[in-house]
XYZ file of C-alpha atoms in Angstrom:
571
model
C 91.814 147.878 55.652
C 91.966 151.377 57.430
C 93.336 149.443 60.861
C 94.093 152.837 62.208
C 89.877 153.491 62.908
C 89.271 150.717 64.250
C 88.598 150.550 68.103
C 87.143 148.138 70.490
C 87.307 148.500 74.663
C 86.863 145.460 76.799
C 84.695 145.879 79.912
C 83.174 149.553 78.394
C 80.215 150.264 76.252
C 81.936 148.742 73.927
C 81.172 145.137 75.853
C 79.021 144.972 78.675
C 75.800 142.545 79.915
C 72.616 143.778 80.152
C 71.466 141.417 82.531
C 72.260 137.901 83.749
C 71.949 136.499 80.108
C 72.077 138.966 77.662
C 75.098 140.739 76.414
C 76.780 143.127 73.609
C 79.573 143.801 71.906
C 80.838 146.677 69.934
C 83.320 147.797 67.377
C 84.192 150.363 65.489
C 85.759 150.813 62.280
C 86.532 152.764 59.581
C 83.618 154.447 57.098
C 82.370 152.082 54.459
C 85.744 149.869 54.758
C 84.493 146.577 56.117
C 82.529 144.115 53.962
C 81.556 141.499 57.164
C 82.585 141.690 61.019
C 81.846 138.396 63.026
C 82.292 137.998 66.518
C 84.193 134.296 67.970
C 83.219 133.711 71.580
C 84.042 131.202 74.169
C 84.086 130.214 77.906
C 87.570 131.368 78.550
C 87.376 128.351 81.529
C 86.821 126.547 78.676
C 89.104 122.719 79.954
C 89.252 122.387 75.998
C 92.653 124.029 74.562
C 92.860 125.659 72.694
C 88.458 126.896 73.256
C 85.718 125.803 71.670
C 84.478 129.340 70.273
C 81.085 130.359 68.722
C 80.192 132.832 66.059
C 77.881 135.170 65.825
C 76.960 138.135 62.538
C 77.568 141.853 63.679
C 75.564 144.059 62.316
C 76.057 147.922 61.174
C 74.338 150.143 63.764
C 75.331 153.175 63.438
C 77.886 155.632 61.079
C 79.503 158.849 61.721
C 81.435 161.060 58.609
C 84.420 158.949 59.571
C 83.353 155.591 61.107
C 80.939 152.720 61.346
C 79.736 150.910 64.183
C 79.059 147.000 64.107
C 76.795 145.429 67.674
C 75.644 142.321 68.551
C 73.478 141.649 71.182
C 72.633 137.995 72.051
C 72.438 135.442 75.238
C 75.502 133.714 75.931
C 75.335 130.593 78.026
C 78.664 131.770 79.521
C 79.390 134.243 82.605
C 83.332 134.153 81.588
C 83.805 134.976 78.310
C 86.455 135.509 76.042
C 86.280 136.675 72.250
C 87.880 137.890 68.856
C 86.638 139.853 66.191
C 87.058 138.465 62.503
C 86.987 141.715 59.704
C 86.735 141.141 55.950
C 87.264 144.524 54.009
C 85.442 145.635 50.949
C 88.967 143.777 49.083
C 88.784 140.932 50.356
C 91.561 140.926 53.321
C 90.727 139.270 56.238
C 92.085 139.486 59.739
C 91.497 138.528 63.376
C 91.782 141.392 66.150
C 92.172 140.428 69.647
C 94.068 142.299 72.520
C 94.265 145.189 70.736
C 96.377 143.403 68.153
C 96.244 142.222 64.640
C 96.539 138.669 63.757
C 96.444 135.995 61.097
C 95.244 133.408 63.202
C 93.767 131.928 66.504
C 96.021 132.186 69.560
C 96.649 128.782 71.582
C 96.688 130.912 74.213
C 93.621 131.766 75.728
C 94.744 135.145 78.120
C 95.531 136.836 74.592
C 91.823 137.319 73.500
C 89.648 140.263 74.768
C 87.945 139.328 78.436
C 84.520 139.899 79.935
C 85.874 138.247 83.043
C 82.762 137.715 84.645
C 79.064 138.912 84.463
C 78.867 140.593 87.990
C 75.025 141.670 88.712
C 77.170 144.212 90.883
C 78.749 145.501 88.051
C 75.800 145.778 85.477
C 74.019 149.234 85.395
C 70.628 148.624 86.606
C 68.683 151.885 86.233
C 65.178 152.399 87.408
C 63.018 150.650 85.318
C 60.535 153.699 85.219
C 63.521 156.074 83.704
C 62.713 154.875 80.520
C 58.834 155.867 80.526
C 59.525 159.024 82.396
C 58.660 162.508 80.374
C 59.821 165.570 82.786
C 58.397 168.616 83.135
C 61.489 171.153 84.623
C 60.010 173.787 87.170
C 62.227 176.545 88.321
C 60.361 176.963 91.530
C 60.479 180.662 92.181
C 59.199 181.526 88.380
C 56.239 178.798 88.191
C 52.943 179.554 90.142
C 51.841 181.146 93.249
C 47.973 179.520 92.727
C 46.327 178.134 90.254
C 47.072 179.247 86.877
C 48.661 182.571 87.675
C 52.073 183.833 89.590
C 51.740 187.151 91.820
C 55.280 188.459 90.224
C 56.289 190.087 93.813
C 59.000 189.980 95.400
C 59.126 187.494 98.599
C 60.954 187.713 101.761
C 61.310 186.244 105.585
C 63.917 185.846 107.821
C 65.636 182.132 108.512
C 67.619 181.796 111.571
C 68.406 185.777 111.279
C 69.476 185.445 107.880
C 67.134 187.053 105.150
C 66.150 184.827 102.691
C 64.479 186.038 99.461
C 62.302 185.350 96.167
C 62.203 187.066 93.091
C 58.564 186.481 91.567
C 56.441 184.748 93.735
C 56.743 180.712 93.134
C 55.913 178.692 96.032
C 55.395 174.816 96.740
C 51.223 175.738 96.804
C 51.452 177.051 93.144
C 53.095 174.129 91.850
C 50.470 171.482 93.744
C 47.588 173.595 92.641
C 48.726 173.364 89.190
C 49.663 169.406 88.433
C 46.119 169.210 86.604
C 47.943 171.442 84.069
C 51.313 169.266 84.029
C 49.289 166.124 84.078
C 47.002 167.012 81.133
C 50.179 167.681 78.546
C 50.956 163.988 79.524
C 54.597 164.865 81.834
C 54.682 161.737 84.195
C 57.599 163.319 86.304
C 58.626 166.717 87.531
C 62.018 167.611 88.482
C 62.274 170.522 90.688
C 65.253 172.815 91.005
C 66.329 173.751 94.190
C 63.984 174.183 97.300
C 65.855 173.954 100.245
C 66.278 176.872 102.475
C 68.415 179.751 100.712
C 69.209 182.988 100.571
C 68.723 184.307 96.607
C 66.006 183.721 94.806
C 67.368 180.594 92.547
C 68.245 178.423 95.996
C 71.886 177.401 95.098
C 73.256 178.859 98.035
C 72.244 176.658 100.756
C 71.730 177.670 104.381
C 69.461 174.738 105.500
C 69.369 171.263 103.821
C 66.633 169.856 106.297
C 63.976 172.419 105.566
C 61.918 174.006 102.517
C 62.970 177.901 101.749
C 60.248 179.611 103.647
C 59.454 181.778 100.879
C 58.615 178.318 98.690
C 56.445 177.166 101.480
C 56.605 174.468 104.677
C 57.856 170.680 104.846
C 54.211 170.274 105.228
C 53.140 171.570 102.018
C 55.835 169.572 99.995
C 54.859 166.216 101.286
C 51.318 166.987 100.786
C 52.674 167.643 97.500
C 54.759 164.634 96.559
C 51.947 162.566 98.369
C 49.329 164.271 95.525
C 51.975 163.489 92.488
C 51.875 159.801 93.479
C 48.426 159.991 94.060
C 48.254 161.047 90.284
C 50.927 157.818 89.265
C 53.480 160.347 88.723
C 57.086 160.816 90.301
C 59.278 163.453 91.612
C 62.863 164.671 91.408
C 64.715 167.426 93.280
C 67.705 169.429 93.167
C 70.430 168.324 95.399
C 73.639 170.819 95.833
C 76.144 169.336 97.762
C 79.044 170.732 95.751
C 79.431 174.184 97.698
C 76.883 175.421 100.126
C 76.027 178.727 100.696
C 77.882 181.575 103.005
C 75.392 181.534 105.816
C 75.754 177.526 105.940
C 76.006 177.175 109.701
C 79.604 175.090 109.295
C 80.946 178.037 106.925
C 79.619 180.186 109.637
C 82.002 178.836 112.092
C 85.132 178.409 110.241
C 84.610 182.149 109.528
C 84.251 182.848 113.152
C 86.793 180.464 114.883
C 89.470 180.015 112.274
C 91.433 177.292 112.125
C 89.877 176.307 115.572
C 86.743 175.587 114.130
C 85.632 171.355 113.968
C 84.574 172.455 110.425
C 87.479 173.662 108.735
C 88.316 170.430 106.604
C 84.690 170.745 105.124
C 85.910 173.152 102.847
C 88.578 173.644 100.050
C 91.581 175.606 100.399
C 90.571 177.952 103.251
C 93.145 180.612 104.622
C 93.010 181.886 108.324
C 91.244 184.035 108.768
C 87.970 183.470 106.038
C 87.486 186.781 105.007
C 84.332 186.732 102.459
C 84.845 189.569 99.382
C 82.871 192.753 99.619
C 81.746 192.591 96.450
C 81.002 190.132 93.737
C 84.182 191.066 91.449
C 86.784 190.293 94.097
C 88.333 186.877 94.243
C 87.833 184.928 97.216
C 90.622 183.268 98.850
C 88.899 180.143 99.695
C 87.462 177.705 96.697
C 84.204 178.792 95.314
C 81.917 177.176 92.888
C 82.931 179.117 90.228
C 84.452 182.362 91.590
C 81.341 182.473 93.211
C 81.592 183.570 97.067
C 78.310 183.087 98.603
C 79.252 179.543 97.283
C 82.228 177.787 99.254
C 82.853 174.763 97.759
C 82.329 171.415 100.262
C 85.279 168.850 100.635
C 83.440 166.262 99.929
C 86.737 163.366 100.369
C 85.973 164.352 103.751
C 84.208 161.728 106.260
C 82.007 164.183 107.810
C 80.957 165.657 105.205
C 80.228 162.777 102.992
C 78.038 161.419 106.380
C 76.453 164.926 106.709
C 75.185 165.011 103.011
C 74.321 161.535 102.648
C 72.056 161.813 105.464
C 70.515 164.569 103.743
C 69.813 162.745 101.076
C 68.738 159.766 102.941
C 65.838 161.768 104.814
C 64.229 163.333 102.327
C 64.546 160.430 100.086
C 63.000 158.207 103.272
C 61.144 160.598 105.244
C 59.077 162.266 101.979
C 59.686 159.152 99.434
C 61.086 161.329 96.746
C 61.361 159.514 93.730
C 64.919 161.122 92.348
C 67.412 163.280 92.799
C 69.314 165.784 89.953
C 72.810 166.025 91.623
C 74.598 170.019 91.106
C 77.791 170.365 89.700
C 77.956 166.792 89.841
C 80.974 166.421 87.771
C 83.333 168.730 90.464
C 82.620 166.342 93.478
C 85.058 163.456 94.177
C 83.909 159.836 93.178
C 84.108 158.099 96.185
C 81.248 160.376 97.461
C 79.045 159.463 94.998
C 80.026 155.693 94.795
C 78.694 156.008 98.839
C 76.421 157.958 98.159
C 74.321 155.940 95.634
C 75.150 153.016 97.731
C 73.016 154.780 101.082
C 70.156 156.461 98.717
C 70.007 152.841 96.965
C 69.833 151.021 100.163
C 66.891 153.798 101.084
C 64.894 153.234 98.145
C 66.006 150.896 94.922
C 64.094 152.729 92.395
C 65.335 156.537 92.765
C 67.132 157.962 90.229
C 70.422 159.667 90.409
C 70.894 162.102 87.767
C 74.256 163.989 87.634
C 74.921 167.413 86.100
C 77.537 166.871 83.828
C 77.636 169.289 80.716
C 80.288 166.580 79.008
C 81.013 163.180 77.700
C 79.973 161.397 80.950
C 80.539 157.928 80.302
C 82.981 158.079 83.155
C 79.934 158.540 85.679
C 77.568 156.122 83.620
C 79.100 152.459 84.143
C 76.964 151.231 87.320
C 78.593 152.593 90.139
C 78.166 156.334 90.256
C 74.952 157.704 88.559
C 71.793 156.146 86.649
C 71.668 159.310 84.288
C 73.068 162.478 83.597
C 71.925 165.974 82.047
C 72.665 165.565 77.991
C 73.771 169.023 77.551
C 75.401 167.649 74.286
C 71.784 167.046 72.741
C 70.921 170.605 73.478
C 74.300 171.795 71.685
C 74.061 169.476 68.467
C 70.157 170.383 67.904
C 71.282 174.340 68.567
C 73.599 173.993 65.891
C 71.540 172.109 63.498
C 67.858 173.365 63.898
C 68.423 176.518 65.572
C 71.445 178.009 64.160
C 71.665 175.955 60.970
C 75.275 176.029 60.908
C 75.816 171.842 60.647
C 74.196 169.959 57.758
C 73.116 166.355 58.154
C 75.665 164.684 57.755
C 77.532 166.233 60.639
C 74.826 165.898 62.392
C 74.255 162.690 62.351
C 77.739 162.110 62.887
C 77.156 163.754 66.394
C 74.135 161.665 66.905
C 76.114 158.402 66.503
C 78.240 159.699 69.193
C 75.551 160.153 71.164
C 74.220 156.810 70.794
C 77.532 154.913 70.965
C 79.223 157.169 73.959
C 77.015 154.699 76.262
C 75.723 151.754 77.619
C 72.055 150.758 76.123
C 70.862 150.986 79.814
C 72.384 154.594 80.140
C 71.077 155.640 76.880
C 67.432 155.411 77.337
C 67.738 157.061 80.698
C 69.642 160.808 79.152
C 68.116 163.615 80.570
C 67.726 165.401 77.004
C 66.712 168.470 77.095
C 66.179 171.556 74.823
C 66.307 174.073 78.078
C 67.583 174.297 81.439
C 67.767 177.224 84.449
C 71.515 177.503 82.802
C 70.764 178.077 79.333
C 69.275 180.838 76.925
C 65.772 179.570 75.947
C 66.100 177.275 72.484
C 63.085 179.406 70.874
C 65.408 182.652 71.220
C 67.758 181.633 69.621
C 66.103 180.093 66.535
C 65.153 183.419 65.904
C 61.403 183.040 67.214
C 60.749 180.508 64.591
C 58.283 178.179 66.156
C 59.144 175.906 62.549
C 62.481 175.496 63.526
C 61.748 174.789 67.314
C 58.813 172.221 66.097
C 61.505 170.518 64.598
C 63.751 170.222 67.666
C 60.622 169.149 69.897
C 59.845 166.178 67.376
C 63.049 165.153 67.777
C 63.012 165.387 71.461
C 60.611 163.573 71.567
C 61.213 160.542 69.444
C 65.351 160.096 70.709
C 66.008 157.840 73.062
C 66.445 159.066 76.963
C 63.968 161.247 79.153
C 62.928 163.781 77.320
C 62.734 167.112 79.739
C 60.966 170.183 79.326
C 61.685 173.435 80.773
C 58.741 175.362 82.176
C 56.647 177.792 79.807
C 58.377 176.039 76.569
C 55.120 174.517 75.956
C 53.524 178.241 75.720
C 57.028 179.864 74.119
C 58.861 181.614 76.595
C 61.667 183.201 75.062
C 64.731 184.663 76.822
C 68.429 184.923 76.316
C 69.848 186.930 79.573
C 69.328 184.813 83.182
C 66.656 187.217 84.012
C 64.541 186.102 80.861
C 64.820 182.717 80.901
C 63.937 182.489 83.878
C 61.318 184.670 83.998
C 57.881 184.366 85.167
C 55.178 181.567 83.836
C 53.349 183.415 81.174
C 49.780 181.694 82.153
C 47.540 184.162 80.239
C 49.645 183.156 77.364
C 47.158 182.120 74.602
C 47.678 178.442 73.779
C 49.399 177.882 70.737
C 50.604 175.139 67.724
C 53.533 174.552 70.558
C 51.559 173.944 73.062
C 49.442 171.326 71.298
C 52.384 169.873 69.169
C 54.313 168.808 72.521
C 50.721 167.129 74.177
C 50.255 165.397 70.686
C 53.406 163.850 71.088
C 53.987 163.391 74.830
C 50.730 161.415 74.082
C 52.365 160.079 71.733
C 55.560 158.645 72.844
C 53.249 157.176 76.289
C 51.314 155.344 73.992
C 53.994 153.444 71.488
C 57.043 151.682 73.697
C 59.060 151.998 70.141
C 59.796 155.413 70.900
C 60.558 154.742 74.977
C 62.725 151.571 74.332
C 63.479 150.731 70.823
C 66.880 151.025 69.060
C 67.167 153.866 66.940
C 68.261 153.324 63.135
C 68.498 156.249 60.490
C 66.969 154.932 57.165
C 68.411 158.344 55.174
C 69.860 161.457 55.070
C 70.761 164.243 52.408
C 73.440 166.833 53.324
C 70.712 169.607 52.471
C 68.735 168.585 55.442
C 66.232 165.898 55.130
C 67.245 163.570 58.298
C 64.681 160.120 58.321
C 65.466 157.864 61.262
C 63.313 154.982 62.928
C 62.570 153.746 65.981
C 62.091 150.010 66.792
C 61.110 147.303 68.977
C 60.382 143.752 67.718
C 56.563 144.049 67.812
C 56.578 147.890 66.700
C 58.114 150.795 64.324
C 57.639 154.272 63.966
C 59.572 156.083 61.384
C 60.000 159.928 61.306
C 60.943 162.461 58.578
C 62.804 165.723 59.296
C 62.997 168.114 56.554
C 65.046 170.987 57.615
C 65.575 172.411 54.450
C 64.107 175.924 52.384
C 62.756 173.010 49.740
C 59.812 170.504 49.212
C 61.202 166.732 49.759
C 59.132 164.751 47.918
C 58.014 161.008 49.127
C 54.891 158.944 49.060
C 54.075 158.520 52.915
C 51.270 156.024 54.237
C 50.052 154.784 57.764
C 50.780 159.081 59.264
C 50.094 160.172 62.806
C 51.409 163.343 62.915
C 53.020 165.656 60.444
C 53.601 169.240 59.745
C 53.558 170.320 56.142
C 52.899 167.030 54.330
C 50.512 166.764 51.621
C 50.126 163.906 48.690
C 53.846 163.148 48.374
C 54.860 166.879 49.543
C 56.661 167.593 52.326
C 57.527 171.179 53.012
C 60.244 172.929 54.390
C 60.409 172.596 58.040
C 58.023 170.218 57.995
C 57.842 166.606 59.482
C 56.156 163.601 59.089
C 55.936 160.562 61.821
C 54.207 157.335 60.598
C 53.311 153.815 62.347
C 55.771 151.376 60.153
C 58.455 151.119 57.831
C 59.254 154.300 55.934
């Protein structure tokens, strides 16, 4: 038995409750090396001794190049629990794992086994119920529309408190309202709006106002006419909140540059040095702590009482006074926990159902286990389809090893409630850089669309806006574009995925792969399957396919390269 892969972590994603019944319980081990894996639990205040202990079949979920993964998920009549693992290899050896140990046999004594003290409802994740439904549509606010169907492409400008604020193309708060019958008829539920706040540059990351819309965007007026309309319409609303550095003409940055140490601001920000002296010029360092090196962008202290009451009551009023439904938190990795623990706490006590999303380009499971943030940005997804549709520089096998990782890295709850996304304001545009093939990016959309999480779409992907410098992918939204196979593919299956629940909730299972590229996964509830066939490959797969609802290249047994096939059933 290869002892040395195998890994379980009490109180993790590795065993958790998904509510006040239910609960699962992970292992991993070694690739192809373990015949059965049963999992022995009991109420570890159990007055039997030694406990009275209750089996249950794990079943293989998931595999990687190097690893399997064996769940169970069931309803335990106990809120204390404790529990073993029992392995049988492919020889025959058996053996009993329990804190992190390997064993023969039961222990008499009961504080030995693995613990799931107790099945808090504090400590569950509970996530927004509507996460899981949710389809975003990504609008970079300055780039979108001034009016309906069409952005003026001049430059904007006004003055804010004697600081000149400034837009690039033309996007304002108007555009975007006059132009949800567009959003609503690809079938996007939820828009998620970068930021909006008053700023100086045109992208809004610099802060010099958090109570007011950027007067270039529009009024306060005109956005809660605007989130008023998107309810109106059964959809919801995210913004952009960036409370990890403000910018230079922040009033409190304004004062600490002015008074020194004398100013009641100074401990909002990092590492300041009397006096503030703010670079000439972009390629000088600051000698205060930037976001980035970035010095229009002093970063905020945010283990610092004031500021943490400051920011939270920014949150708190737009999330109260204009009943935003979520928030996508900036930088949100960089910014100390204890904000964001109170934080969520105030926003939650606000409204139950908004959703925190946190910009975290990593592994985030750290953020992700019910105290910090309901979602984060999966930047991962974006990287591992890059390298396997776009660039073509993975095969299957590796990719589905990263997959795995993907959907073992986190809680269930956390899982269907990824941000995925193909594109961001950050990011060259995904159609660049497969070369302009609209084959290869198909591919990437079905699969967007059929993974588990939210799947988000940047602006003008839908009519294949290309761009790999900031200027280009963020440029302007081509609406005389001519409406092409993209823009159909992605409303056939937004319509798609808000009409079958299998592809919002189910599990996800891979039926088959081949290292050349053919990648064939499912998606499952108990009432429902659908089943999906990838062929990224330069040959015809060939498979008898029945029960279709939407494919790309299939004909009488024939699938072609870069084609796809996605079918109500069992494949």
């Amino acid at each position: 038995m290869k002892k040395e892969a195998i890994l379980h972590i009490p109180m993790s994603e590795y065993a958790y409750a998904l509510d006040e019944d239910r609960v699962v319980f992970r292992i991993r081990t070694g690739k192809d090396d373990i015949s059965s894996c049963t999992l022995y639990y009991g109420d570890r205040a159990c007055r039997n001794n030694p406990v009275d202990f209750h089996s249950v079949e794990m079943k293989k979920v998931a595999y990687s190049t190097l690893f399997d993964w064996y769940e169970v998920e069931f309803k335990s009549i106990y809120n204390r629990i404790c529990y073993y693992f029992q392995l049988v290899d492919n020889e025959g050896e058996c053996i009993l794992f329990y804190g992190d140990s390997f064993e023969k046999d039961r222990s008499i004594n009961r504080s030995e086994y693995f613990q799931l003290p107790f099945n808090h409802r504090a400590d569950r994740l509970q996530i927004p119920s509507w996460a899981k439904d949710a389809v975003v549509y990504n609008i970079f606010p300055d780039s979108f529309a001034t009016g309906k169907g069409f952005i003026s492409l001049n430059e904007t400008s006004a003055s804010y408190n004697g600081y000149s604020i400034k837009g690039l193309r033309g996007g304002t708060i108007k555009g975007i309202r006059e132009n949800l019958d567009y959003i609503e008829a690809l079938g996007f539920n939820t828009i998620y709006l970068n930021p909006i706040f008053v700023a100086g540059e045109y992208h809004k990351y610099d802060t010099i106002d958090y109570f007011h819309i950027d007067p270039v965007f529009g009024s306060d007026e005109e956005f809660k006419v605007l989130v008023d309309d998107i309810h109106q319409r059964g959809m919801r609303i995210i913004i952009d909140g960036v409370f990890n550095h403000s910018g230079w003409h922040f009033f409190a940055f304004e004062d600490v540059k002015q008074k020194g140490r004398e100013s009641k601001y100074w401990s909002w920000f990092h590492h300041l040095e009397d006096p503030v002296v703010v670079p000439d010029t972009w390629e000088e360092y600051p000698k205060y702590e930037c976001f980035g090196y970035e010095r229009m962008m002093p970063k905020l202290a945010t283990d610092d009482p004031l500021v943490q009451e400051y920011f939270i009551n920014v949150g708190k009023y737009w999330t109260e006074k204009f009943d935003i439904d979520g928030w996508r938190l900036d930088v949100a990795s960089e910014i100390c926990d204890l904000f964001w623990i109170n934080f969520r706490r105030e926003i939650k006590s606000v409204k139950r159902d908004c959703l925190l999303i946190g910009e975290v380009w990593e592994s985030a499971g750290h953020w992700l286990d019910g105290k910090i943030f309901d979602s984060t940005m999966n930047y991962d997804f974006r990287r591992h389809l890059l390298r396997y549709f776009a660039l073509e520089n993975i095969n299957t096998e590796e990719f589905n090893s990263r997959v795995t990782n993907m959907l073992m890295r986190y809680r269930k709850q956390a899982l269907l409630s990824q941000l995925n996304l193909l594109d961001s304001h950050d990011v060259s545009r995904f159609l660049s850089l497969c070369g302009g093939n609209e084959r290869k990016m198909e591919l990437a959309v079905v699969f967007l669309m059929t993974f588990p999480g939210m799947p988000c779409v940047f602006y003008g992907d839908e009519l294949g806006v290309m761009g790999e410098e900031e200027r280009e992918y963020r440029k302007a939204m081509p609406w005389e574009s001519v409406r092409g196979n993209l823009f159909y593919l992605y409303k056939e299956l937004i319509s798609l995925r808000n009409r079958e629940s299998a592809l919002r909730s189910g599990s996800f299972r891979v039926e088959g792969i081949s290292k050349e590229g053919v990648y064939i996964y499912s998606r499952r509830t108990e009432e429902s399957v659908i089943s999906v066939i990838i062929n990224r490959t330069g040959f015809t797969y060939y498979r008898k396919v029945g029960n279709i609802i939407l494919q790309q290249g299939y004909n009488e047994g024939r699938l072609e390269p870069y084609g796809y096939v996605i079918k109500k059933g069992e494949i």
